[in-house]
PDB file of C-alpha atoms and ligand atoms in Angstrom:
ATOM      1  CA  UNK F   1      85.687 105.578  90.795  1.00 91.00           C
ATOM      2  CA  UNK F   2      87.405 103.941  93.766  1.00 97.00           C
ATOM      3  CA  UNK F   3      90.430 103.312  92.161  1.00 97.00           C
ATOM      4  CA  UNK F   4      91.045 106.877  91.178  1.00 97.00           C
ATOM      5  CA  UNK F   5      89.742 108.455  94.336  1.00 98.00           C
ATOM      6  CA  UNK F   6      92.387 105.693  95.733  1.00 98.00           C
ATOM      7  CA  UNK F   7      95.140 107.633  93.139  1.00 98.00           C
ATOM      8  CA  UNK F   8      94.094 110.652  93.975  1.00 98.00           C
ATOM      9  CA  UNK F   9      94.572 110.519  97.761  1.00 98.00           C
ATOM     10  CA  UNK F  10      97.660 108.459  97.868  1.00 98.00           C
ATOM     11  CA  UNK F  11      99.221 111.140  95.971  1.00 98.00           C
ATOM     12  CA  UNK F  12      98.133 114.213  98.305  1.00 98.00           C
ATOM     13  CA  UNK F  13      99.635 111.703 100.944  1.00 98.00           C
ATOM     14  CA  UNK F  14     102.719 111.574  99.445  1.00 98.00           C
ATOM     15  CA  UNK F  15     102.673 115.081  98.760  1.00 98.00           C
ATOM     16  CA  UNK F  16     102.354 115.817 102.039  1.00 98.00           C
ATOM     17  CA  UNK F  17     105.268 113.360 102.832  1.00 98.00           C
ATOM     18  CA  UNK F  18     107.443 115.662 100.594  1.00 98.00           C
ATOM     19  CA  UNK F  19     106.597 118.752 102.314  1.00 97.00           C
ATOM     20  CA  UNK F  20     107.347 117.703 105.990  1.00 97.00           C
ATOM     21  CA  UNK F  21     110.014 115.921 104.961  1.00 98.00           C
ATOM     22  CA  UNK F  22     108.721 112.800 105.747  1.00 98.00           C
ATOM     23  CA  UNK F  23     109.042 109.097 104.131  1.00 97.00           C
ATOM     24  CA  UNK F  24     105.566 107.954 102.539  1.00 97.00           C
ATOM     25  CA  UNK F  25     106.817 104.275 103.550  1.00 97.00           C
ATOM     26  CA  UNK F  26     105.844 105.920 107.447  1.00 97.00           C
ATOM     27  CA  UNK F  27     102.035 106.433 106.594  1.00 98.00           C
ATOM     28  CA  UNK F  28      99.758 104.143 106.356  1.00 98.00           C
ATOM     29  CA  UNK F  29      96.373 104.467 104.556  1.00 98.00           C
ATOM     30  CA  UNK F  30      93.471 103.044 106.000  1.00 98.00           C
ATOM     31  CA  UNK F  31      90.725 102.632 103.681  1.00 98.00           C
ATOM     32  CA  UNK F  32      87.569 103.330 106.048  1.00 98.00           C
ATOM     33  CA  UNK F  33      84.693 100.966 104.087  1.00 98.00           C
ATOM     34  CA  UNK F  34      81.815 101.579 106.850  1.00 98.00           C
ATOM     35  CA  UNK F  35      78.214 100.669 105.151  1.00 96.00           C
ATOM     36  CA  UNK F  36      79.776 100.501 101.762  1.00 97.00           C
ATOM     37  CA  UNK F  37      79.136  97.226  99.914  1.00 97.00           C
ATOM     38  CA  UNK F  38      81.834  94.469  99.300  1.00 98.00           C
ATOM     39  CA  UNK F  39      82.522  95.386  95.941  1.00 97.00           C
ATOM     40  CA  UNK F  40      84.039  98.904  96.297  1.00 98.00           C
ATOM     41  CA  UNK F  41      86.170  97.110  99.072  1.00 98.00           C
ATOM     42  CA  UNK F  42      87.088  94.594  96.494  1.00 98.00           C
ATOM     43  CA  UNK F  43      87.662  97.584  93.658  1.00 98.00           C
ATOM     44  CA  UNK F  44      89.836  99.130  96.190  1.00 98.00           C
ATOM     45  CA  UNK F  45      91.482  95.214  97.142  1.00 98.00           C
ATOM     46  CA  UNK F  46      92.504  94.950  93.495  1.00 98.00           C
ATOM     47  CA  UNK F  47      93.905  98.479  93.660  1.00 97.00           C
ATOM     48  CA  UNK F  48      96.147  96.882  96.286  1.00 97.00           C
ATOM     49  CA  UNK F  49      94.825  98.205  99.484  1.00 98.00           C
ATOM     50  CA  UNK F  50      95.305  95.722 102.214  1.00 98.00           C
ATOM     51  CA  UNK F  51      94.198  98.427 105.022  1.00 98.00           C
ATOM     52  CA  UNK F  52      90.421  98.672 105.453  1.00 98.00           C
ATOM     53  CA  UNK F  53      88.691 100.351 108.711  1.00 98.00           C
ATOM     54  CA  UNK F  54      85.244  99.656 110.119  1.00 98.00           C
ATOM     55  CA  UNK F  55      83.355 100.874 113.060  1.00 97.00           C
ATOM     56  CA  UNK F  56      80.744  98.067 113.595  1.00 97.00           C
ATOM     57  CA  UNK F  57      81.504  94.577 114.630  1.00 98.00           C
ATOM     58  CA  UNK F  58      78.770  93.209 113.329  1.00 97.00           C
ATOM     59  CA  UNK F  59      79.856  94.942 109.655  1.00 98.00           C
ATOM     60  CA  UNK F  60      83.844  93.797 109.916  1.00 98.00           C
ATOM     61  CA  UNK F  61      82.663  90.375 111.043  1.00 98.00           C
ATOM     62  CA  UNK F  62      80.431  89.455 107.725  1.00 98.00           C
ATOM     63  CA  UNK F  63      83.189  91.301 105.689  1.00 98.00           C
ATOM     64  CA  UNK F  64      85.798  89.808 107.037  1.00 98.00           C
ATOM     65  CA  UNK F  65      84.296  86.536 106.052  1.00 97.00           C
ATOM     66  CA  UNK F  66      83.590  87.004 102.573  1.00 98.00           C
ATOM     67  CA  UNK F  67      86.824  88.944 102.063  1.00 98.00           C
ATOM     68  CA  UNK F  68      90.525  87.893 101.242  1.00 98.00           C
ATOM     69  CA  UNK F  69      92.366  86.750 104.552  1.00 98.00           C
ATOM     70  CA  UNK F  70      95.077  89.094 103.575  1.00 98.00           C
ATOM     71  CA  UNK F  71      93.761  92.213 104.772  1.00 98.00           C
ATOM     72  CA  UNK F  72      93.993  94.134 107.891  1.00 98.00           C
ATOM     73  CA  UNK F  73      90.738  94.904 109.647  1.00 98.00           C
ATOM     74  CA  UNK F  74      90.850  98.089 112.149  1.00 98.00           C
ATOM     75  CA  UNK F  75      88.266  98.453 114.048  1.00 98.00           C
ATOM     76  CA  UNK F  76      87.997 102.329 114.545  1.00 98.00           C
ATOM     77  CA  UNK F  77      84.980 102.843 115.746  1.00 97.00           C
ATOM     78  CA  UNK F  78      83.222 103.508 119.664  1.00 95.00           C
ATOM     79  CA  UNK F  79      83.193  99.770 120.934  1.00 97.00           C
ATOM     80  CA  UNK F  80      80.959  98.362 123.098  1.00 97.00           C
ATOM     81  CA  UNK F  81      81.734  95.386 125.622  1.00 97.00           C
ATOM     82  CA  UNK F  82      79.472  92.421 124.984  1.00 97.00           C
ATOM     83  CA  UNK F  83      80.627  92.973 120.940  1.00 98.00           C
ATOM     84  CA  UNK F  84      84.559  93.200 121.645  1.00 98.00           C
ATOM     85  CA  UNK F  85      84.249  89.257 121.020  1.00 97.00           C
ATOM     86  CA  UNK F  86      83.529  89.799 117.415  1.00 97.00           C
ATOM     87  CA  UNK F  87      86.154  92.181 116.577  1.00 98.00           C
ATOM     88  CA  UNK F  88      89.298  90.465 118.829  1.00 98.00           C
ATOM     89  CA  UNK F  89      90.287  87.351 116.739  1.00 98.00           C
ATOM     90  CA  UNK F  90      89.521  89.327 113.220  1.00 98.00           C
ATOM     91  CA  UNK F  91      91.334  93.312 113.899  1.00 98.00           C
ATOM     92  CA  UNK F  92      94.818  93.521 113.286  1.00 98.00           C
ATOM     93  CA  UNK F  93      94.482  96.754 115.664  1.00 98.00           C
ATOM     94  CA  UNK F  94      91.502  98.504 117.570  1.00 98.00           C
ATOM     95  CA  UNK F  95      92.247 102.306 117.540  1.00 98.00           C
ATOM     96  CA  UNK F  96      89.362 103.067 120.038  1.00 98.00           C
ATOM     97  CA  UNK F  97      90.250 101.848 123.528  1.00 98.00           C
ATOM     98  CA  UNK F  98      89.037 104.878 125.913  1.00 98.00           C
ATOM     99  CA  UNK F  99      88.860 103.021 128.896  1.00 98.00           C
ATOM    100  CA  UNK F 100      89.856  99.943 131.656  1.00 98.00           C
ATOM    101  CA  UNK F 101      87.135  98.134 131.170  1.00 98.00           C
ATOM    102  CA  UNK F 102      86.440  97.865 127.752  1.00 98.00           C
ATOM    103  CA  UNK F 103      90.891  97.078 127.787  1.00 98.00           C
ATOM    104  CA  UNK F 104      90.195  94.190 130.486  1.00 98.00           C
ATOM    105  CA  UNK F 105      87.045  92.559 128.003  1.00 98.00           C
ATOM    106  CA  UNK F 106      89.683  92.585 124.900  1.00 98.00           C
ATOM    107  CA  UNK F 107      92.322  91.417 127.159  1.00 98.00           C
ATOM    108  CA  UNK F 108      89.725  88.190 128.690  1.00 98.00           C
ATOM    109  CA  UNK F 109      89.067  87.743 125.143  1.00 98.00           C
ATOM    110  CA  UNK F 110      92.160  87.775 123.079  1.00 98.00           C
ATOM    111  CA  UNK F 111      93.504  85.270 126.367  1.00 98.00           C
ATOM    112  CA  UNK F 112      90.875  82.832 124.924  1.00 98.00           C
ATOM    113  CA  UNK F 113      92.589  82.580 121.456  1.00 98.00           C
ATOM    114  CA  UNK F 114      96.274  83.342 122.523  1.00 98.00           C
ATOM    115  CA  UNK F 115      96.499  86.562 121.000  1.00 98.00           C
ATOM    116  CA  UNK F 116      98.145  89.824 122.099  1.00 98.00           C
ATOM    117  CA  UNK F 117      95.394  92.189 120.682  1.00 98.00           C
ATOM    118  CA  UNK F 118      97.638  95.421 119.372  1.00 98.00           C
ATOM    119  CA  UNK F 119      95.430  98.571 120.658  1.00 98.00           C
ATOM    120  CA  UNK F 120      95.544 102.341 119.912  1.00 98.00           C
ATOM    121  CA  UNK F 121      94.234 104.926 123.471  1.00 98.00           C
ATOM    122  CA  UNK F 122      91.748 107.306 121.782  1.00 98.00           C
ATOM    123  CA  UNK F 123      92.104 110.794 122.730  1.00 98.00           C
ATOM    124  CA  UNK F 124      89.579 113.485 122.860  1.00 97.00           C
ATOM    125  CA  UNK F 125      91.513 116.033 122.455  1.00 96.00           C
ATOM    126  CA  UNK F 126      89.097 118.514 121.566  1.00 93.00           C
ATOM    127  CA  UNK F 127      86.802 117.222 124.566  1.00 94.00           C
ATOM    128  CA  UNK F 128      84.005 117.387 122.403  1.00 91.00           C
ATOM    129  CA  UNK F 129      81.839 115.842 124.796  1.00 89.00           C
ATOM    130  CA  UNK F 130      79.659 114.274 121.649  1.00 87.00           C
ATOM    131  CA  UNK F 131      82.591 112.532 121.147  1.00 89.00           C
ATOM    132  CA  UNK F 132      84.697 109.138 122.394  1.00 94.00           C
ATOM    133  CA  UNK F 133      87.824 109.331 124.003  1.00 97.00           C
ATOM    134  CA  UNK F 134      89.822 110.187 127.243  1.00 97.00           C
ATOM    135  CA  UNK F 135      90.637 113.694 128.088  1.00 97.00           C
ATOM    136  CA  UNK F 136      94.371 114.565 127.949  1.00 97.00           C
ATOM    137  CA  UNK F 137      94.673 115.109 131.829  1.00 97.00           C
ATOM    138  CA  UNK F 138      93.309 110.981 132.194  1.00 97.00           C
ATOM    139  CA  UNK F 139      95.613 109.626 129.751  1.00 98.00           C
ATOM    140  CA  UNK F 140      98.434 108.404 131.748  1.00 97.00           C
ATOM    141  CA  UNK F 141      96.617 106.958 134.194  1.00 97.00           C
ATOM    142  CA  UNK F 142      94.587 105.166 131.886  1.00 98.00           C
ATOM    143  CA  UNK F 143      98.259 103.988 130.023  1.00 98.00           C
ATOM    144  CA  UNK F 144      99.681 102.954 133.321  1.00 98.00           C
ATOM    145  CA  UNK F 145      96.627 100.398 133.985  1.00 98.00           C
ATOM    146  CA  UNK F 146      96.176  99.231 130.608  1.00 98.00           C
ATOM    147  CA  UNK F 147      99.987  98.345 130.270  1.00 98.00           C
ATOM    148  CA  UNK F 148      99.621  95.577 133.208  1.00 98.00           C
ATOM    149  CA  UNK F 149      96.972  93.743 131.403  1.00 98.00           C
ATOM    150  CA  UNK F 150      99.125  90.738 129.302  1.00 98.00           C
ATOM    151  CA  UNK F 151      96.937  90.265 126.325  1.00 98.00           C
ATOM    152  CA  UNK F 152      96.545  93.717 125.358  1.00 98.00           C
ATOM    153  CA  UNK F 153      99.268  95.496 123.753  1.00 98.00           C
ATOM    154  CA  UNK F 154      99.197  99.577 123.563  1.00 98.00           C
ATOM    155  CA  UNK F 155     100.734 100.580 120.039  1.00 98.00           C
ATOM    156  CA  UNK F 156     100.054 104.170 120.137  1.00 98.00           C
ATOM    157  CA  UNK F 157      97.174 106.634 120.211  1.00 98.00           C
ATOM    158  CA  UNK F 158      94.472 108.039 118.201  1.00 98.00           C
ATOM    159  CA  UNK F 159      92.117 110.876 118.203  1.00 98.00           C
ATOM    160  CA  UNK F 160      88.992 112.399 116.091  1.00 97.00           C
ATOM    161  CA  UNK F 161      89.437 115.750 115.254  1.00 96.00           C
ATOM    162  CA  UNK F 162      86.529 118.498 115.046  1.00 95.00           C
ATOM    163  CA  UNK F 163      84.667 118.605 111.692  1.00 93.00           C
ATOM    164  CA  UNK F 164      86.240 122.221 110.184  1.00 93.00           C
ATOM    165  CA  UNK F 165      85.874 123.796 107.170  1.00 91.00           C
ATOM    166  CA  UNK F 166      89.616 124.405 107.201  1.00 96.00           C
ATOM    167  CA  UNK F 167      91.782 121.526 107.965  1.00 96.00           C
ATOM    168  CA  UNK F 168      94.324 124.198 109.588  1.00 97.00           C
ATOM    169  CA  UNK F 169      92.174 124.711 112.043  1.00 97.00           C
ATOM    170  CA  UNK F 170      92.968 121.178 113.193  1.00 97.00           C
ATOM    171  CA  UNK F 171      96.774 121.585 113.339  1.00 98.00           C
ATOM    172  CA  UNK F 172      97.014 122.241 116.717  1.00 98.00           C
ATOM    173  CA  UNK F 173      95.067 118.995 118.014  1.00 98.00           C
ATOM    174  CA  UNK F 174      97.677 117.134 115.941  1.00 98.00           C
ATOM    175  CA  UNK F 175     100.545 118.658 117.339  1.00 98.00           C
ATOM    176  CA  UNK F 176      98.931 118.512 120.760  1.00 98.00           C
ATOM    177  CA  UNK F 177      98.588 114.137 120.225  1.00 98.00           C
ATOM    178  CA  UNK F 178     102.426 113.727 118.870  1.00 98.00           C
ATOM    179  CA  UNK F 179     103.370 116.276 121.810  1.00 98.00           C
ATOM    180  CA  UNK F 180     101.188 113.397 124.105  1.00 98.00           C
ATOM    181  CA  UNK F 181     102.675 110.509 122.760  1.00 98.00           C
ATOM    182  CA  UNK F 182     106.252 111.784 122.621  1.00 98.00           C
ATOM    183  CA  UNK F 183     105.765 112.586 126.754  1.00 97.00           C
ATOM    184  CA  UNK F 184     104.800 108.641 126.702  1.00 98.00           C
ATOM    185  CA  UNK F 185     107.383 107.338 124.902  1.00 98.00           C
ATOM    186  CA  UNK F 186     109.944 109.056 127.267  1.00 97.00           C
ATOM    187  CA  UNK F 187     108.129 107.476 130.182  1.00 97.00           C
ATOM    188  CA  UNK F 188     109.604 103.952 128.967  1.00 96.00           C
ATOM    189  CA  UNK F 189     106.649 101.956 130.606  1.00 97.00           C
ATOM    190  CA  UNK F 190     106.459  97.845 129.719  1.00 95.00           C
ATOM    191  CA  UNK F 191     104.671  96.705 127.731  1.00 95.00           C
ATOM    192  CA  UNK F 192     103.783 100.223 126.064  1.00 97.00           C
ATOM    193  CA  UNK F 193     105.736 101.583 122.384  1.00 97.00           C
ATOM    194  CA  UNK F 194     103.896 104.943 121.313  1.00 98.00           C
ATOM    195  CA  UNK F 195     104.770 103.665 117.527  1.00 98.00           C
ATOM    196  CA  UNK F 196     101.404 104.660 115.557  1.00 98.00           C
ATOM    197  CA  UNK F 197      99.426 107.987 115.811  1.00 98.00           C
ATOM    198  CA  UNK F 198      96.032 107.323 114.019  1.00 98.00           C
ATOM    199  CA  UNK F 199      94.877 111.168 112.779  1.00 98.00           C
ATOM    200  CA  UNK F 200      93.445 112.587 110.030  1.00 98.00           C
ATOM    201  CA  UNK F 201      90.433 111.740 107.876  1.00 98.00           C
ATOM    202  CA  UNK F 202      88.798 113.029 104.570  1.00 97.00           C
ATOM    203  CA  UNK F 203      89.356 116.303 105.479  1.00 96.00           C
ATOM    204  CA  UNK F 204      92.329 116.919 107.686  1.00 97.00           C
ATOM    205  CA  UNK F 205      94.946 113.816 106.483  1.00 98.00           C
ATOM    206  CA  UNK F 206      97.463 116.243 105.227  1.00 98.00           C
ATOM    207  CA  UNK F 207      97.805 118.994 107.869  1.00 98.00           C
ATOM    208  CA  UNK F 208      97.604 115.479 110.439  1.00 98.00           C
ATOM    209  CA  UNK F 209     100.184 114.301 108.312  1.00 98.00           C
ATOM    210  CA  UNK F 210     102.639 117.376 108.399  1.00 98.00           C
ATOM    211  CA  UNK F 211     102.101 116.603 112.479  1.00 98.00           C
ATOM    212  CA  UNK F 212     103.508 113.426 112.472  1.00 98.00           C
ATOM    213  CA  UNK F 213     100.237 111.019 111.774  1.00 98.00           C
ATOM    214  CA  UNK F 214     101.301 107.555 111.129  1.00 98.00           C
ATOM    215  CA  UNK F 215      98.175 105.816 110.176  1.00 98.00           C
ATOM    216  CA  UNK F 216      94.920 108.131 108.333  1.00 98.00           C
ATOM    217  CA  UNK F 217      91.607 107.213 108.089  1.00 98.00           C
ATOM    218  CA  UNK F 218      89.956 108.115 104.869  1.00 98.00           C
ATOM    219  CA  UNK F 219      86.468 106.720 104.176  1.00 98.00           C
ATOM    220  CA  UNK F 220      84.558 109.551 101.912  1.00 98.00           C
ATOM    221  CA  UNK F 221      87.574 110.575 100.219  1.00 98.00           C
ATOM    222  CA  UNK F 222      88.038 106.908  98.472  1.00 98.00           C
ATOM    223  CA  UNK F 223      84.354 105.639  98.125  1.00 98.00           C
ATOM    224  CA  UNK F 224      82.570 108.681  98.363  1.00 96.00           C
ATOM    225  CA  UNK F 225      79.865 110.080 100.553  1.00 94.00           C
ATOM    226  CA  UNK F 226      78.213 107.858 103.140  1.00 91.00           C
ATOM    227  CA  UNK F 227      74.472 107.011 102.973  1.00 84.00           C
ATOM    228  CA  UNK F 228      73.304 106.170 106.072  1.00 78.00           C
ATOM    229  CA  UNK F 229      69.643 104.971 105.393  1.00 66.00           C
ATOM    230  CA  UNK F 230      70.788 102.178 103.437  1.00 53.00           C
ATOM    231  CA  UNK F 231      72.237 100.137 106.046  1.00 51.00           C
ATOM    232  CA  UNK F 232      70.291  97.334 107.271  1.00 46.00           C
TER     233      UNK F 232
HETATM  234  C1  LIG B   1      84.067 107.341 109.491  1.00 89.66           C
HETATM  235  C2  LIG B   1      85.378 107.510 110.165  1.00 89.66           C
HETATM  236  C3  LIG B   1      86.508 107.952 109.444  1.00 89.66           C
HETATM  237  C4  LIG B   1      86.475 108.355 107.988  1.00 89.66           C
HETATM  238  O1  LIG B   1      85.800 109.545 107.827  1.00 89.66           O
HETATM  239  P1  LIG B   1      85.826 110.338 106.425  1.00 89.66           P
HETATM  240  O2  LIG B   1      85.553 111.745 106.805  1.00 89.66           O
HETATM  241  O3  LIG B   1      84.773 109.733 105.586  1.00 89.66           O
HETATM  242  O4  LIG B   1      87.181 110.149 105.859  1.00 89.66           O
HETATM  243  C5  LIG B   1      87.705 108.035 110.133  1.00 89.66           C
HETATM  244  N1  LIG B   1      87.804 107.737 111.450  1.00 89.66           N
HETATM  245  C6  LIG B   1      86.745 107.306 112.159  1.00 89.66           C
HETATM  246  C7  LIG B   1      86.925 106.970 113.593  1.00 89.66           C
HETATM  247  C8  LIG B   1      85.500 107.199 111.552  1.00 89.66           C
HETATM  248  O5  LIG B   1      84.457 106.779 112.276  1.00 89.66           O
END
């Protein structure tokens, strides 16, 4: 099932490629395996996927072990402090950093190991306030501090977009992050390269596409619904 789901999607991203005249070489996929088991990553592995994104530490960390070295963990989900020493020396890129604090323990932690951790901002957009993320009008102040801090490298930003029925009805927050990281950008501030917008999931990747996403997150749409209760 996961490789087809895997078919089908990658060809609605390319699709979408084609219609804003985009290369399908500029998106990446992220295959978002939160509480599904090791062998629908491994299905999807085999299908070639090398992208997989989790939102527990504790979840990426006993995955990561048992998995092939190969692939690159993202670690999308809200992040708490005293776990950021999990997910530093096994993400290839944390897409939730929302504030200086939880930057300064991934900076403190990737010093340890000698690693510039690659981060996304998270933006809430929306400002749902059930939701993570820094309002628009905090952004650059946030960007300006974060940027000083040597181990901690800001590659972009990311948002969650309302849950709609119709993904048009997310086109505007899209536009609104590009517009956001495009201001950035012109700023030219070390140590910063707004290179990867991380939007779109299940049910918005295309219209987030057609806006310019970079990276999309797409759990249910590749291994199917979630169930919560069976999580340990
Ligand atoms: C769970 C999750 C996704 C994937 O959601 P689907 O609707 O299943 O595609 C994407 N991004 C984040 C941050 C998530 O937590």
């Amino acid at each position: 099932m996961v490789k087809e789901n895997l078919k089908e999607v990658i060809s609605r991203v390319e699709a979408a490629c084609k219609r804003s005249g985009r290369k399908p070489e500029d998106v990446t996929l992220i295959a978002v395996s939160k509480t599904k088991p090791i062998e629908m990553i491994e299905e999807a592995y085999s299908a070639g996927t090398r992208e997989f994104g989790e939102n527990k530490p504790q979840e990426m960390k006993e995955k990561y072990e048992v998995l092939p070295k190969d692939i690159n963990w993202h670690m999308i989900g809200t992040l708490q402090r005293n776990k950021v020493k999990y997910v530093v020396p096994r993400a290839s890129l944390i897409h939730s950093v929302d504030s200086l604090k939880l930057a300064e323990e991934i900076d403190k932690e990737a010093k340890k190991i000698n690693k510039v951790m690659p981060v996304l901002i998270e933006v809430n957009v929306a400002k749902e306030d059930t939701k993570a993320g820094i309002y628009t009008e905090e952004l650059m102040s946030l960007i300006e501090d974060v940027s000083r801090l040597e181990n901690v490298q800001i590659k972009g930003l990311m948002t969650i977009a309302p849950y709609v029925e119709n993904q048009e009805e997310n086109r505007e927050i899209f536009r609104t992050l590009k517009q956001l990281s495009v201001d950035i950008a012109e700023k030219n501030i070390d140590n910063v390269i707004m290179q990867i917008l991380s939007m779109g999931m299940t049910n918005d990747y295309e219209v987030a596409i057609e806006e310019g996403a970079t990276m999309v997150r797409v759990g249910t749409g590749i291994f199917g619904e979630r169930n919560y209760g069976n999580l340990s």
